[in-house]
PDB file of C-alpha atoms and ligand atoms in Angstrom:
ATOM      1  CA  MET A   8     -54.664 -85.428-114.411  1.00 73.00           C
ATOM      2  CA  LEU A   9     -58.448 -85.087-114.347  1.00 84.00           C
ATOM      3  CA  THR A  10     -59.173 -88.612-115.554  1.00 83.00           C
ATOM      4  CA  ALA A  11     -56.666 -89.916-112.976  1.00 87.00           C
ATOM      5  CA  ALA A  12     -58.780 -88.309-110.290  1.00 91.00           C
ATOM      6  CA  PHE A  13     -61.932 -90.006-111.645  1.00 93.00           C
ATOM      7  CA  PRO A  14     -60.597 -93.406-112.896  1.00 93.00           C
ATOM      8  CA  HIS A  15     -64.042 -95.061-112.838  1.00 94.00           C
ATOM      9  CA  ALA A  16     -65.324 -92.306-115.150  1.00 96.00           C
ATOM     10  CA  ALA A  17     -62.273 -91.724-117.369  1.00 95.00           C
ATOM     11  CA  GLU A  18     -63.558 -93.422-120.460  1.00 96.00           C
ATOM     12  CA  GLU A  19     -67.018 -91.840-120.337  1.00 97.00           C
ATOM     13  CA  LEU A  20     -65.479 -88.398-119.694  1.00 97.00           C
ATOM     14  CA  ARG A  21     -63.283 -88.875-122.783  1.00 96.00           C
ATOM     15  CA  ASN A  22     -66.326 -89.942-124.837  1.00 97.00           C
ATOM     16  CA  TYR A  23     -68.229 -86.833-123.722  1.00 98.00           C
ATOM     17  CA  ALA A  24     -65.257 -84.576-124.482  1.00 96.00           C
ATOM     18  CA  GLY A  25     -65.247 -86.207-127.979  1.00 96.00           C
ATOM     19  CA  ILE A  26     -68.923 -85.425-128.466  1.00 97.00           C
ATOM     20  CA  LEU A  27     -68.465 -81.805-127.344  1.00 97.00           C
ATOM     21  CA  GLY A  28     -65.378 -81.345-129.542  1.00 95.00           C
ATOM     22  CA  THR A  29     -67.089 -82.646-132.682  1.00 95.00           C
ATOM     23  CA  ARG A  30     -70.919 -82.484-132.781  1.00 96.00           C
ATOM     24  CA  GLY A  31     -70.956 -79.768-130.037  1.00 96.00           C
ATOM     25  CA  ILE A  32     -68.962 -77.499-132.362  1.00 95.00           C
ATOM     26  CA  GLU A  33     -70.759 -78.599-135.548  1.00 95.00           C
ATOM     27  CA  TRP A  34     -74.165 -77.890-133.973  1.00 96.00           C
ATOM     28  CA  GLY A  35     -72.935 -74.478-132.787  1.00 95.00           C
ATOM     29  CA  LEU A  36     -73.289 -75.284-129.047  1.00 95.00           C
ATOM     30  CA  MET A  37     -69.562 -74.783-128.468  1.00 94.00           C
ATOM     31  CA  GLY A  38     -67.439 -72.095-130.052  1.00 91.00           C
ATOM     32  CA  PRO A  39     -65.028 -73.302-132.749  1.00 87.00           C
ATOM     33  CA  ARG A  40     -62.039 -72.294-130.610  1.00 87.00           C
ATOM     34  CA  GLU A  41     -63.276 -74.152-127.557  1.00 84.00           C
ATOM     35  CA  GLY A  42     -61.841 -77.429-128.763  1.00 78.00           C
ATOM     36  CA  ASP A  43     -58.505 -77.003-126.919  1.00 82.00           C
ATOM     37  CA  LYS A  44     -60.165 -75.787-123.719  1.00 87.00           C
ATOM     38  CA  LEU A  45     -62.823 -78.446-123.287  1.00 93.00           C
ATOM     39  CA  TRP A  46     -61.171 -80.222-120.340  1.00 93.00           C
ATOM     40  CA  GLN A  47     -60.172 -77.200-118.244  1.00 91.00           C
ATOM     41  CA  ARG A  48     -62.852 -74.680-119.012  1.00 93.00           C
ATOM     42  CA  HIS A  49     -65.865 -77.011-119.235  1.00 96.00           C
ATOM     43  CA  ILE A  50     -65.248 -80.515-117.853  1.00 96.00           C
ATOM     44  CA  ALA A  51     -63.010 -79.704-114.850  1.00 96.00           C
ATOM     45  CA  ASN A  52     -65.098 -76.670-114.068  1.00 96.00           C
ATOM     46  CA  SER A  53     -68.230 -78.804-113.988  1.00 98.00           C
ATOM     47  CA  LEU A  54     -66.581 -81.586-111.931  1.00 97.00           C
ATOM     48  CA  ALA A  55     -65.793 -79.046-109.217  1.00 97.00           C
ATOM     49  CA  LEU A  56     -69.363 -79.607-108.069  1.00 98.00           C
ATOM     50  CA  VAL A  57     -69.086 -83.393-107.491  1.00 97.00           C
ATOM     51  CA  ASP A  58     -68.227 -83.166-103.784  1.00 96.00           C
ATOM     52  CA  VAL A  59     -70.998 -80.735-103.011  1.00 97.00           C
ATOM     53  CA  ILE A  60     -73.826 -83.198-103.832  1.00 98.00           C
ATOM     54  CA  SER A  61     -75.021 -85.738-101.282  1.00 97.00           C
ATOM     55  CA  THR A  62     -75.098 -89.456-102.002  1.00 98.00           C
ATOM     56  CA  GLY A  63     -78.000 -90.695-104.074  1.00 98.00           C
ATOM     57  CA  ALA A  64     -79.411 -87.196-104.656  1.00 98.00           C
ATOM     58  CA  GLU A  65     -82.001 -86.332-107.299  1.00 98.00           C
ATOM     59  CA  VAL A  66     -80.256 -83.495-109.230  1.00 98.00           C
ATOM     60  CA  ALA A  67     -81.479 -80.955-111.834  1.00 98.00           C
ATOM     61  CA  ASP A  68     -79.053 -79.110-114.105  1.00 99.00           C
ATOM     62  CA  VAL A  69     -80.922 -75.947-115.085  1.00 98.00           C
ATOM     63  CA  GLY A  70     -80.036 -74.393-118.478  1.00 98.00           C
ATOM     64  CA  SER A  71     -77.886 -77.413-119.346  1.00 98.00           C
ATOM     65  CA  GLY A  72     -76.911 -76.234-122.862  1.00 98.00           C
ATOM     66  CA  ALA A  73     -74.490 -78.866-124.135  1.00 98.00           C
ATOM     67  CA  GLY A  74     -74.711 -80.757-120.795  1.00 98.00           C
ATOM     68  CA  LEU A  75     -72.615 -78.567-118.539  1.00 98.00           C
ATOM     69  CA  PRO A  76     -72.319 -79.061-115.600  1.00 98.00           C
ATOM     70  CA  GLY A  77     -74.858 -81.908-115.541  1.00 98.00           C
ATOM     71  CA  LEU A  78     -73.230 -84.532-117.793  1.00 98.00           C
ATOM     72  CA  PRO A  79     -69.718 -84.515-116.239  1.00 98.00           C
ATOM     73  CA  VAL A  80     -71.351 -84.633-112.743  1.00 98.00           C
ATOM     74  CA  ALA A  81     -73.642 -87.524-113.826  1.00 98.00           C
ATOM     75  CA  ILE A  82     -70.690 -89.389-115.325  1.00 98.00           C
ATOM     76  CA  ALA A  83     -68.447 -88.983-112.231  1.00 98.00           C
ATOM     77  CA  ARG A  84     -71.242 -89.812-109.752  1.00 98.00           C
ATOM     78  CA  PRO A  85     -73.090 -92.997-110.771  1.00 97.00           C
ATOM     79  CA  ASP A  86     -75.169 -92.794-107.575  1.00 98.00           C
ATOM     80  CA  LEU A  87     -77.055 -89.699-108.830  1.00 98.00           C
ATOM     81  CA  ARG A  88     -80.190 -89.340-110.917  1.00 98.00           C
ATOM     82  CA  VAL A  89     -79.836 -86.192-113.052  1.00 98.00           C
ATOM     83  CA  THR A  90     -82.406 -84.251-115.071  1.00 98.00           C
ATOM     84  CA  LEU A  91     -80.989 -81.918-117.708  1.00 99.00           C
ATOM     85  CA  ILE A  92     -83.424 -78.993-118.075  1.00 99.00           C
ATOM     86  CA  GLU A  93     -83.014 -77.042-121.284  1.00 98.00           C
ATOM     87  CA  PRO A  94     -85.689 -75.087-123.187  1.00 98.00           C
ATOM     88  CA  LEU A  95     -84.172 -74.864-126.652  1.00 98.00           C
ATOM     89  CA  LEU A  96     -85.073 -77.694-129.004  1.00 98.00           C
ATOM     90  CA  ARG A  97     -81.712 -77.970-130.734  1.00 97.00           C
ATOM     91  CA  ARG A  98     -79.879 -78.132-127.413  1.00 98.00           C
ATOM     92  CA  ALA A  99     -82.401 -80.654-125.968  1.00 98.00           C
ATOM     93  CA  ASN A 100     -81.925 -82.847-129.041  1.00 98.00           C
ATOM     94  CA  PHE A 101     -78.137 -82.651-128.664  1.00 98.00           C
ATOM     95  CA  LEU A 102     -78.529 -83.638-125.047  1.00 98.00           C
ATOM     96  CA  LYS A 103     -80.778 -86.640-125.860  1.00 98.00           C
ATOM     97  CA  GLU A 104     -78.260 -87.935-128.396  1.00 98.00           C
ATOM     98  CA  ALA A 105     -75.377 -87.483-125.944  1.00 98.00           C
ATOM     99  CA  VAL A 106     -77.210 -89.270-123.149  1.00 98.00           C
ATOM    100  CA  ASP A 107     -77.982 -92.236-125.487  1.00 98.00           C
ATOM    101  CA  GLU A 108     -74.408 -92.391-126.799  1.00 98.00           C
ATOM    102  CA  LEU A 109     -72.965 -92.287-123.298  1.00 98.00           C
ATOM    103  CA  GLY A 110     -75.299 -95.047-122.149  1.00 98.00           C
ATOM    104  CA  LEU A 111     -76.712 -92.884-119.326  1.00 98.00           C
ATOM    105  CA  GLY A 112     -80.382 -93.240-120.231  1.00 98.00           C
ATOM    106  CA  ASP A 113     -81.294 -95.267-117.105  1.00 98.00           C
ATOM    107  CA  ARG A 114     -80.524 -92.316-114.787  1.00 98.00           C
ATOM    108  CA  VAL A 115     -80.175 -89.188-116.845  1.00 98.00           C
ATOM    109  CA  THR A 116     -83.284 -87.505-118.296  1.00 98.00           C
ATOM    110  CA  VAL A 117     -83.566 -84.578-120.683  1.00 98.00           C
ATOM    111  CA  LEU A 118     -86.488 -82.236-119.997  1.00 98.00           C
ATOM    112  CA  ARG A 119     -87.247 -79.618-122.617  1.00 98.00           C
ATOM    113  CA  SER A 120     -88.521 -76.834-120.367  1.00 98.00           C
ATOM    114  CA  ARG A 121     -87.724 -73.510-118.824  1.00 98.00           C
ATOM    115  CA  ALA A 122     -86.828 -73.737-115.154  1.00 98.00           C
ATOM    116  CA  GLU A 123     -89.777 -71.585-114.144  1.00 98.00           C
ATOM    117  CA  ASP A 124     -92.229 -73.878-115.986  1.00 98.00           C
ATOM    118  CA  THR A 125     -90.824 -77.047-114.381  1.00 98.00           C
ATOM    119  CA  ARG A 126     -93.040 -78.674-111.720  1.00 96.00           C
ATOM    120  CA  GLN A 127     -90.666 -81.293-110.277  1.00 97.00           C
ATOM    121  CA  HIS A 128     -88.829 -81.283-106.989  1.00 98.00           C
ATOM    122  CA  PHE A 129     -85.120 -82.017-106.658  1.00 98.00           C
ATOM    123  CA  ASP A 130     -82.613 -82.476-103.772  1.00 98.00           C
ATOM    124  CA  VAL A 131     -80.039 -80.365-105.562  1.00 98.00           C
ATOM    125  CA  VAL A 132     -80.223 -77.830-108.429  1.00 98.00           C
ATOM    126  CA  ILE A 133     -76.938 -77.160-110.209  1.00 98.00           C
ATOM    127  CA  CYS A 134     -76.225 -74.688-112.970  1.00 98.00           C
ATOM    128  CA  ARG A 135     -73.643 -72.570-114.759  1.00 98.00           C
ATOM    129  CA  ALA A 136     -73.860 -69.427-116.841  1.00 97.00           C
ATOM    130  CA  VAL A 137     -77.668 -69.207-116.926  1.00 98.00           C
ATOM    131  CA  ALA A 138     -78.718 -66.051-115.098  1.00 98.00           C
ATOM    132  CA  PRO A 139     -77.680 -63.751-112.228  1.00 97.00           C
ATOM    133  CA  LEU A 140     -78.387 -65.314-108.833  1.00 98.00           C
ATOM    134  CA  ASP A 141     -81.448 -63.182-108.012  1.00 97.00           C
ATOM    135  CA  ARG A 142     -83.244 -64.236-111.266  1.00 98.00           C
ATOM    136  CA  LEU A 143     -81.966 -67.812-110.892  1.00 98.00           C
ATOM    137  CA  LEU A 144     -83.515 -67.991-107.403  1.00 98.00           C
ATOM    138  CA  LYS A 145     -86.869 -66.740-108.690  1.00 97.00           C
ATOM    139  CA  TRP A 146     -86.852 -69.476-111.302  1.00 98.00           C
ATOM    140  CA  THR A 147     -85.428 -72.330-109.240  1.00 98.00           C
ATOM    141  CA  THR A 148     -86.602 -71.938-105.611  1.00 97.00           C
ATOM    142  CA  PRO A 149     -89.741 -74.048-106.177  1.00 97.00           C
ATOM    143  CA  LEU A 150     -87.500 -76.785-107.610  1.00 98.00           C
ATOM    144  CA  PHE A 151     -85.416 -77.273-104.431  1.00 98.00           C
ATOM    145  CA  VAL A 152     -87.350 -75.737-101.514  1.00 94.00           C
ATOM    146  CA  PRO A 153     -88.153 -77.213 -99.017  1.00 96.00           C
ATOM    147  CA  GLY A 154     -85.164 -79.240 -97.999  1.00 96.00           C
ATOM    148  CA  GLY A 155     -82.869 -79.007-100.954  1.00 98.00           C
ATOM    149  CA  MET A 156     -80.121 -76.711-102.188  1.00 98.00           C
ATOM    150  CA  LEU A 157     -78.905 -74.747-105.241  1.00 98.00           C
ATOM    151  CA  ALA A 158     -75.192 -74.933-106.203  1.00 98.00           C
ATOM    152  CA  ALA A 159     -74.459 -72.409-108.971  1.00 98.00           C
ATOM    153  CA  LEU A 160     -70.944 -72.119-110.523  1.00 98.00           C
ATOM    154  CA  LYS A 161     -70.283 -68.398-110.412  1.00 96.00           C
ATOM    155  CA  GLY A 162     -66.506 -67.584-110.484  1.00 87.00           C
ATOM    156  CA  GLU A 163     -65.445 -64.071-109.515  1.00 91.00           C
ATOM    157  CA  SER A 164     -68.962 -62.553-109.367  1.00 92.00           C
ATOM    158  CA  ALA A 165     -70.158 -64.772-106.510  1.00 95.00           C
ATOM    159  CA  GLU A 166     -70.171 -62.218-103.629  1.00 96.00           C
ATOM    160  CA  ASP A 167     -71.663 -59.434-105.787  1.00 96.00           C
ATOM    161  CA  GLU A 168     -74.456 -61.712-106.920  1.00 97.00           C
ATOM    162  CA  ILE A 169     -75.228 -62.746-103.323  1.00 98.00           C
ATOM    163  CA  ARG A 170     -75.478 -59.076-102.313  1.00 98.00           C
ATOM    164  CA  ALA A 171     -77.746 -58.328-105.300  1.00 98.00           C
ATOM    165  CA  ALA A 172     -79.988 -61.274-104.362  1.00 98.00           C
ATOM    166  CA  GLY A 173     -80.358 -60.160-100.694  1.00 98.00           C
ATOM    167  CA  ASN A 174     -84.074 -59.457-100.843  1.00 97.00           C
ATOM    168  CA  VAL A 175     -84.933 -62.613-102.751  1.00 97.00           C
ATOM    169  CA  LEU A 176     -82.905 -64.695-100.245  1.00 98.00           C
ATOM    170  CA  ARG A 177     -84.528 -63.006 -97.215  1.00 97.00           C
ATOM    171  CA  ASN A 178     -88.032 -63.363 -98.587  1.00 96.00           C
ATOM    172  CA  ALA A 179     -87.533 -67.067 -99.201  1.00 96.00           C
ATOM    173  CA  GLY A 180     -85.858 -67.650 -95.829  1.00 97.00           C
ATOM    174  CA  LEU A 181     -82.703 -68.884 -97.531  1.00 98.00           C
ATOM    175  CA  SER A 182     -78.986 -68.198 -96.940  1.00 98.00           C
ATOM    176  CA  ALA A 183     -76.084 -68.235 -99.393  1.00 98.00           C
ATOM    177  CA  GLU A 184     -72.365 -68.983 -99.044  1.00 98.00           C
ATOM    178  CA  VAL A 185     -69.398 -68.962-101.491  1.00 98.00           C
ATOM    179  CA  LEU A 186     -67.556 -72.269-101.952  1.00 97.00           C
ATOM    180  CA  GLU A 187     -64.011 -72.473-103.318  1.00 96.00           C
ATOM    181  CA  LEU A 188     -63.880 -75.679-105.327  1.00 96.00           C
ATOM    182  CA  ARG A 189     -61.388 -77.707-107.318  1.00 95.00           C
ATOM    183  CA  ALA A 190     -62.196 -80.902-109.302  1.00 94.00           C
ATOM    184  CA  ALA A 191     -58.795 -82.449-108.512  1.00 92.00           C
ATOM    185  CA  PRO A 192     -55.358 -81.397-107.207  1.00 91.00           C
ATOM    186  CA  GLY A 193     -53.504 -79.345-109.764  1.00 89.00           C
ATOM    187  CA  VAL A 194     -56.659 -78.332-111.567  1.00 91.00           C
ATOM    188  CA  GLU A 195     -57.657 -74.681-111.772  1.00 91.00           C
ATOM    189  CA  PRO A 196     -59.994 -73.815-108.869  1.00 93.00           C
ATOM    190  CA  THR A 197     -63.418 -72.302-109.280  1.00 95.00           C
ATOM    191  CA  ARG A 198     -66.160 -70.838-107.124  1.00 96.00           C
ATOM    192  CA  ALA A 199     -69.791 -71.621-106.564  1.00 97.00           C
ATOM    193  CA  VAL A 200     -72.668 -70.160-104.582  1.00 98.00           C
ATOM    194  CA  ARG A 201     -74.499 -72.628-102.381  1.00 98.00           C
ATOM    195  CA  VAL A 202     -78.052 -71.623-101.372  1.00 98.00           C
ATOM    196  CA  GLY A 203     -80.265 -73.567 -99.002  1.00 97.00           C
TER     197      GLY A 203
HETATM  198  C1  SAM B 306     -74.934 -69.557-121.715  1.00 56.14           C
HETATM  199  S1  SAM B 306     -75.827 -71.031-121.824  1.00 56.14           S
HETATM  200  C2  SAM B 306     -74.967 -72.043-120.623  1.00 56.14           C
HETATM  201  C3  SAM B 306     -75.117 -73.491-120.920  1.00 56.14           C
HETATM  202  C4  SAM B 306     -74.403 -74.450-119.935  1.00 56.14           C
HETATM  203  N1  SAM B 306     -74.998 -74.365-118.601  1.00 56.14           N
HETATM  204  C5  SAM B 306     -72.913 -74.105-119.877  1.00 56.14           C
HETATM  205  O1  SAM B 306     -72.409 -73.639-118.830  1.00 56.14           O
HETATM  206  O2  SAM B 306     -72.214 -74.268-120.912  1.00 56.14           O
HETATM  207  C6  SAM B 306     -77.405 -70.730-120.957  1.00 56.14           C
HETATM  208  C7  SAM B 306     -78.396 -71.844-121.125  1.00 56.14           C
HETATM  209  O3  SAM B 306     -79.529 -71.553-120.374  1.00 56.14           O
HETATM  210  C8  SAM B 306     -80.688 -71.847-121.074  1.00 56.14           C
HETATM  211  N2  SAM B 306     -81.795 -71.064-120.450  1.00 56.14           N
HETATM  212  C9  SAM B 306     -82.098 -69.760-120.665  1.00 56.14           C
HETATM  213  N3  SAM B 306     -83.181 -69.392-119.988  1.00 56.14           N
HETATM  214  C10 SAM B 306     -83.551 -70.508-119.276  1.00 56.14           C
HETATM  215  C11 SAM B 306     -84.649 -70.768-118.384  1.00 56.14           C
HETATM  216  N4  SAM B 306     -85.535 -69.823-118.094  1.00 56.14           N
HETATM  217  N5  SAM B 306     -84.775 -72.017-117.894  1.00 56.14           N
HETATM  218  C12 SAM B 306     -83.882 -72.984-118.213  1.00 56.14           C
HETATM  219  N6  SAM B 306     -82.839 -72.772-119.062  1.00 56.14           N
HETATM  220  C13 SAM B 306     -82.667 -71.517-119.601  1.00 56.14           C
HETATM  221  C14 SAM B 306     -80.357 -71.435-122.521  1.00 56.14           C
HETATM  222  O4  SAM B 306     -81.199 -72.070-123.450  1.00 56.14           O
HETATM  223  C15 SAM B 306     -78.894 -71.929-122.591  1.00 56.14           C
HETATM  224  O5  SAM B 306     -78.794 -73.242-123.049  1.00 56.14           O
END
């Protein structure tokens, strides 16, 4: 169902799922029981962001881990340049190997760094499961302001996190909204917070 919605990306998505389900588990980046849930919990969830990002954008995936959501988004959107930001050596090495194997090296870069130490500017910052929104904003605002946006996959906690980040948002002159997203018809929906 998911690969039917992204026919141009189906083979690369399958290759990435293969990497996650083998080396991702062997290297301890994915839990041993995640194997059956890779498509729904990880790949479909990440692909929910594809329609939020403008054409040709320069994108950063902050706290990319095993490449989520950045690698599925990069695979499905060949118009994007994507930087996977990840501070841990083992995870950054995993990401470099995955980028090479998937043949994405011309437009996907791995940057071993913490978000708050990164000095680049992006049109869009995406992320999942890295930190509560208030802390995430402290780390990432310099990466996308002025002019860009943050799209953070957040699920059920979205409204609570926006409330808790009220002061940070006001001080930065930013506003936040909750988006209901779905990678493809029939796929489980998810939610994201868009800040800009
Ligand atoms: C729970 S994992 C989530 C990984 C991936 N985004 C996912 O959804 O599967 C959190 C990731 O954020 C990274 N991380 C933690 N603090 C960070 C920071 N200050 N800047 C960038 N990444 C950070 C961790 O190394 C880890 O890979």
